[in-house]
Amino acid sequence: SQTIHQWPATLVQPVGSPLSLECTVEGTSNPNLYWYRQAAGRGLQLLFYSVGIGQISSEVPQNLSASRPQDRQFILSSKKLLLSDSGFYLCAWSVGTVSTQPQHFGDGTRLSIL
Amino acid sequence: AQTVTQSQPEMSVQEAETVTLSCTYDTSESDYYLFWYKQPPSRQMILVIRQEAYKQQNATENRFSVNFQKAAKSFSLKISDSQLGDAAMYFCAYSSGGTSYGKLTFGQGTILTVHP
């Protein structure tokens, strides 16, 4: 069966520090991968998605970047964190080019910027 | 761009009763999919139900059903026989059809409280 792992679960970082959040998927090949951010009390906003190794699409301009060095690995990064980067970050995966298959989400990372 | 609106920030229901959560969306597309996701306090997003826009029949999954009004661009979720475990934040989401790679646009969410 397919599983998705996301870590760390919780992270506290000072303003200006770098960031690296990792997400891996097991049990499937060539998944679509997504990074979402959920600000406090708000819905999820799609940040990045990837349909293949090295292919990254950004949905909103921001201080973050994403990379996909391997088929089932998706990394969210920042060189210098801002206070506004605080939030709950969710990784998700799906298969195929159309929306008939739902997305499956990881457990999320709660990021607090001090 | 598509937008999804959930106008009820919070709802409450008594255990065993029925509750309906509202969702409206705006799109110019004819081919799309709509979803309801549940996010319990554990924070993991769980798919509750899915509706294909080309299907006139409303989707149902056990105690969960939707009222899909395509012309009105409305997609409400009805939870029957509410249980304590239904307490969560519920998100309505939209995905374009065609080659969209399943990207989702979410509403703001509705917090559902279930009273014993």
Short mmCIF file of C-alpha atoms in Angstrom, two decimals:
data_model
loop_
_atom_site.label_atom_id
_atom_site.label_comp_id
_atom_site.label_asym_id
_atom_site.label_seq_id
_atom_site.Cartn_x
_atom_site.Cartn_y
_atom_site.Cartn_z
CA SER A 1 0.00 0.00 0.00
CA GLN A 2 1.03 3.59 -0.52
CA THR A 3 2.29 5.70 2.33
CA ILE A 4 3.51 9.24 2.67
CA HIS A 5 6.04 10.41 5.22
CA GLN A 6 6.59 14.00 6.16
CA TRP A 7 9.08 15.36 8.68
CA PRO A 8 9.69 16.95 11.00
CA ALA A 9 6.28 17.12 12.67
CA THR A 10 7.12 20.32 14.49
CA LEU A 11 9.79 22.91 13.89
CA VAL A 12 10.69 26.18 15.60
CA GLN A 13 13.09 28.38 13.69
CA PRO A 14 14.43 31.91 14.14
CA VAL A 15 13.79 34.56 11.52
CA GLY A 16 16.49 34.49 8.87
CA SER A 17 17.41 30.86 9.35
CA PRO A 18 17.23 28.29 6.53
CA LEU A 19 14.51 25.66 6.16
CA SER A 20 14.30 22.16 4.77
CA LEU A 21 11.13 20.07 5.01
CA GLU A 22 11.10 16.64 3.46
CA CYS A 23 8.36 14.44 2.10
CA THR A 24 8.66 10.93 0.70
CA VAL A 25 6.10 8.61 -0.81
CA GLU A 26 6.28 4.83 -0.84
CA GLY A 27 4.40 2.24 -2.81
CA THR A 28 3.80 4.17 -6.03
CA SER A 29 5.78 5.39 -9.00
CA ASN A 30 5.86 8.79 -10.69
CA PRO A 31 3.40 10.43 -8.31
CA ASN A 32 2.32 14.02 -8.55
CA LEU A 33 3.60 15.79 -5.46
CA TYR A 34 2.29 18.90 -3.77
CA TRP A 35 3.21 21.30 -1.01
CA TYR A 36 0.39 23.21 0.70
CA ARG A 37 0.47 25.79 3.48
CA GLN A 38 -2.31 26.34 5.95
CA ALA A 39 -2.20 29.61 7.87
CA ALA A 40 -3.89 29.69 11.25
CA GLY A 41 -7.67 29.40 10.89
CA ARG A 42 -7.54 29.41 7.12
CA GLY A 43 -7.74 27.01 4.22
CA LEU A 44 -4.93 25.33 2.40
CA GLN A 45 -3.01 27.20 -0.25
CA LEU A 46 -1.12 25.29 -2.93
CA LEU A 47 2.51 26.40 -2.96
CA PHE A 48 4.22 24.01 -5.38
CA TYR A 49 3.48 20.93 -7.37
CA SER A 50 5.62 18.52 -9.31
CA VAL A 51 4.71 15.99 -11.97
CA GLY A 52 8.19 14.49 -12.34
CA ILE A 53 11.81 14.59 -11.21
CA GLY A 54 13.18 18.10 -11.51
CA GLN A 55 9.82 19.52 -12.62
CA ILE A 56 8.54 22.13 -10.19
CA SER A 57 5.66 24.54 -10.68
CA SER A 58 5.14 27.42 -8.30
CA GLU A 59 1.62 28.61 -7.67
CA VAL A 60 2.33 31.73 -5.64
CA PRO A 61 5.35 34.03 -5.37
CA GLN A 62 7.04 33.59 -2.04
CA ASN A 63 10.15 33.14 -0.01
CA LEU A 64 10.13 29.38 -0.46
CA SER A 65 11.39 26.96 -3.07
CA ALA A 66 10.82 23.30 -3.80
CA SER A 67 12.90 20.53 -5.30
CA ARG A 68 12.33 16.95 -6.38
CA PRO A 69 15.67 15.19 -6.48
CA GLN A 70 14.14 11.72 -6.67
CA ASP A 71 10.89 10.31 -8.01
CA ARG A 72 9.25 9.99 -4.62
CA GLN A 73 11.00 12.76 -2.69
CA PHE A 74 9.80 16.34 -2.44
CA ILE A 75 11.65 19.02 -0.47
CA LEU A 76 10.49 22.45 0.62
CA SER A 77 13.26 24.94 1.34
CA SER A 78 14.04 28.49 2.23
CA LYS A 79 17.34 30.31 2.49
CA LYS A 80 16.03 32.88 4.98
CA LEU A 81 12.78 32.40 6.84
CA LEU A 82 10.35 35.26 7.39
CA LEU A 83 7.77 35.60 10.15
CA SER A 84 5.08 35.22 7.50
CA ASP A 85 6.37 31.72 6.70
CA SER A 86 4.83 30.40 9.91
CA GLY A 87 2.07 27.89 9.37
CA PHE A 88 1.17 24.29 8.88
CA TYR A 89 2.75 22.68 5.83
CA LEU A 90 1.23 19.66 4.19
CA CYS A 91 2.69 17.42 1.54
CA ALA A 92 0.39 15.40 -0.67
CA TRP A 93 0.54 12.99 -3.59
CA SER A 94 -1.73 11.78 -6.36
CA VAL A 95 -1.37 9.86 -9.60
CA GLY A 96 -2.28 10.63 -13.16
CA THR A 97 -2.86 13.80 -15.10
CA VAL A 98 -6.50 14.22 -14.31
CA SER A 99 -8.40 14.72 -11.11
CA THR A 100 -10.19 11.39 -10.96
CA GLN A 101 -7.84 10.24 -8.27
CA PRO A 102 -7.85 12.09 -4.95
CA GLN A 103 -4.86 13.53 -3.22
CA HIS A 104 -3.41 11.78 -0.19
CA PHE A 105 -1.91 13.95 2.50
CA GLY A 106 0.92 13.57 4.96
CA ASP A 107 0.61 14.38 8.64
CA GLY A 108 2.00 17.88 8.20
CA THR A 109 4.72 20.04 9.73
CA ARG A 110 3.90 22.85 12.12
CA LEU A 111 6.45 25.60 11.52
CA SER A 112 6.80 28.43 14.01
CA ILE A 113 9.08 31.34 13.25
CA LEU A 114 10.42 33.33 16.20
CA ALA B 1 -9.05 31.54 -11.55
CA GLN B 2 -11.35 29.35 -9.58
CA THR B 3 -12.45 30.25 -6.09
CA VAL B 4 -14.12 28.24 -3.36
CA THR B 5 -16.12 29.86 -0.58
CA GLN B 6 -17.31 28.34 2.67
CA SER B 7 -19.49 30.91 4.38
CA GLN B 8 -19.86 29.07 7.69
CA PRO B 9 -16.71 29.41 9.81
CA GLU B 10 -18.25 27.21 12.51
CA MET B 11 -21.18 24.82 12.83
CA SER B 12 -22.42 22.64 15.62
CA VAL B 13 -24.70 19.62 15.77
CA GLN B 14 -26.05 17.28 18.38
CA GLU B 15 -24.94 13.70 18.23
CA ALA B 16 -27.25 11.60 16.01
CA GLU B 17 -28.64 14.71 14.30
CA THR B 18 -28.07 15.91 10.75
CA VAL B 19 -25.97 18.89 9.71
CA THR B 20 -25.32 20.52 6.36
CA LEU B 21 -22.14 22.39 5.49
CA SER B 22 -22.27 24.90 2.65
CA CYS B 23 -19.85 25.50 -0.18
CA THR B 24 -20.03 27.62 -3.29
CA TYR B 25 -17.49 27.90 -6.04
CA ASP B 26 -16.81 30.06 -9.03
CA THR B 27 -15.51 28.70 -12.30
CA SER B 28 -15.91 29.12 -16.03
CA GLU B 29 -14.93 25.50 -16.67
CA SER B 30 -17.40 22.77 -17.52
CA ASP B 31 -15.17 19.85 -16.55
CA TYR B 32 -14.16 19.75 -12.92
CA TYR B 33 -14.29 17.81 -9.68
CA LEU B 34 -15.40 18.78 -6.22
CA PHE B 35 -14.27 17.28 -2.94
CA TRP B 36 -14.94 17.46 0.75
CA TYR B 37 -11.96 16.81 2.99
CA LYS B 38 -12.00 16.36 6.76
CA GLN B 39 -9.20 17.54 9.01
CA PRO B 40 -9.56 16.22 12.57
CA PRO B 41 -7.49 17.58 15.46
CA SER B 42 -4.75 15.14 14.46
CA ARG B 43 -4.38 17.43 11.40
CA GLN B 44 -4.31 14.66 8.79
CA MET B 45 -6.48 15.51 5.80
CA ILE B 46 -8.92 12.76 4.92
CA LEU B 47 -11.05 12.59 1.78
CA VAL B 48 -14.73 12.38 2.69
CA ILE B 49 -16.50 12.45 -0.65
CA ARG B 50 -15.96 13.35 -4.29
CA GLN B 51 -18.28 14.58 -7.04
CA GLU B 52 -17.63 14.69 -10.76
CA ALA B 53 -19.25 17.72 -12.37
CA TYR B 54 -20.51 15.72 -15.34
CA LYS B 55 -22.51 13.44 -13.06
CA GLN B 56 -25.98 14.66 -12.19
CA GLN B 57 -26.42 12.14 -9.41
CA ASN B 58 -25.30 13.32 -6.01
CA ALA B 59 -22.45 11.36 -4.46
CA THR B 60 -23.01 9.46 -1.23
CA GLU B 61 -20.63 7.70 1.13
CA ASN B 62 -22.39 6.03 4.03
CA ARG B 63 -23.59 8.86 6.31
CA PHE B 64 -22.14 11.55 4.05
CA SER B 65 -23.91 12.90 1.00
CA VAL B 66 -23.70 15.99 -1.14
CA ASN B 67 -26.21 18.30 -2.76
CA PHE B 68 -24.56 19.31 -6.02
CA GLN B 69 -26.30 22.19 -7.77
CA LYS B 70 -24.21 22.82 -10.87
CA ALA B 71 -26.14 25.80 -12.18
CA ALA B 72 -25.98 27.50 -8.80
CA LYS B 73 -22.36 26.41 -8.31
CA SER B 74 -23.19 25.01 -4.94
CA PHE B 75 -21.82 21.88 -3.31
CA SER B 76 -23.07 21.25 0.21
CA LEU B 77 -22.19 18.32 2.47
CA LYS B 78 -24.82 16.60 4.58
CA ILE B 79 -23.75 14.50 7.53
CA SER B 80 -26.49 12.24 8.85
CA ASP B 81 -26.54 10.58 12.26
CA SER B 82 -23.62 12.73 13.41
CA GLN B 83 -21.03 11.06 15.58
CA LEU B 84 -18.49 12.48 17.99
CA GLY B 85 -15.78 11.36 15.59
CA ASP B 86 -17.16 13.66 12.92
CA ALA B 87 -15.87 16.67 14.84
CA ALA B 88 -13.25 18.27 12.62
CA MET B 89 -12.58 21.07 10.20
CA TYR B 90 -14.17 20.40 6.84
CA PHE B 91 -12.79 21.77 3.61
CA CYS B 92 -14.50 22.03 0.29
CA ALA B 93 -12.09 21.77 -2.64
CA TYR B 94 -12.15 22.19 -6.41
CA SER B 95 -10.02 20.61 -9.08
CA SER B 96 -10.09 21.27 -12.80
CA GLY B 97 -10.72 18.44 -15.20
CA GLY B 98 -8.47 17.68 -18.12
CA THR B 99 -4.72 17.73 -17.63
CA SER B 100 -4.65 19.54 -14.32
CA TYR B 101 -2.63 17.01 -12.34
CA GLY B 102 -5.20 17.13 -9.61
CA LYS B 103 -4.29 20.53 -8.22
CA LEU B 104 -6.77 21.56 -5.54
CA THR B 105 -8.24 24.93 -4.62
CA PHE B 106 -9.58 24.89 -1.07
CA GLY B 107 -12.20 26.89 0.73
CA GLN B 108 -11.54 28.49 4.08
CA GLY B 109 -12.95 25.58 6.06
CA THR B 110 -15.80 25.03 8.50
CA ILE B 111 -15.17 23.85 12.04
CA LEU B 112 -17.77 21.28 13.02
CA THR B 113 -18.46 20.64 16.69
CA VAL B 114 -20.50 17.60 17.69
CA HIS B 115 -22.24 17.79 21.08
CA PRO B 116 -23.01 14.58 22.99
#
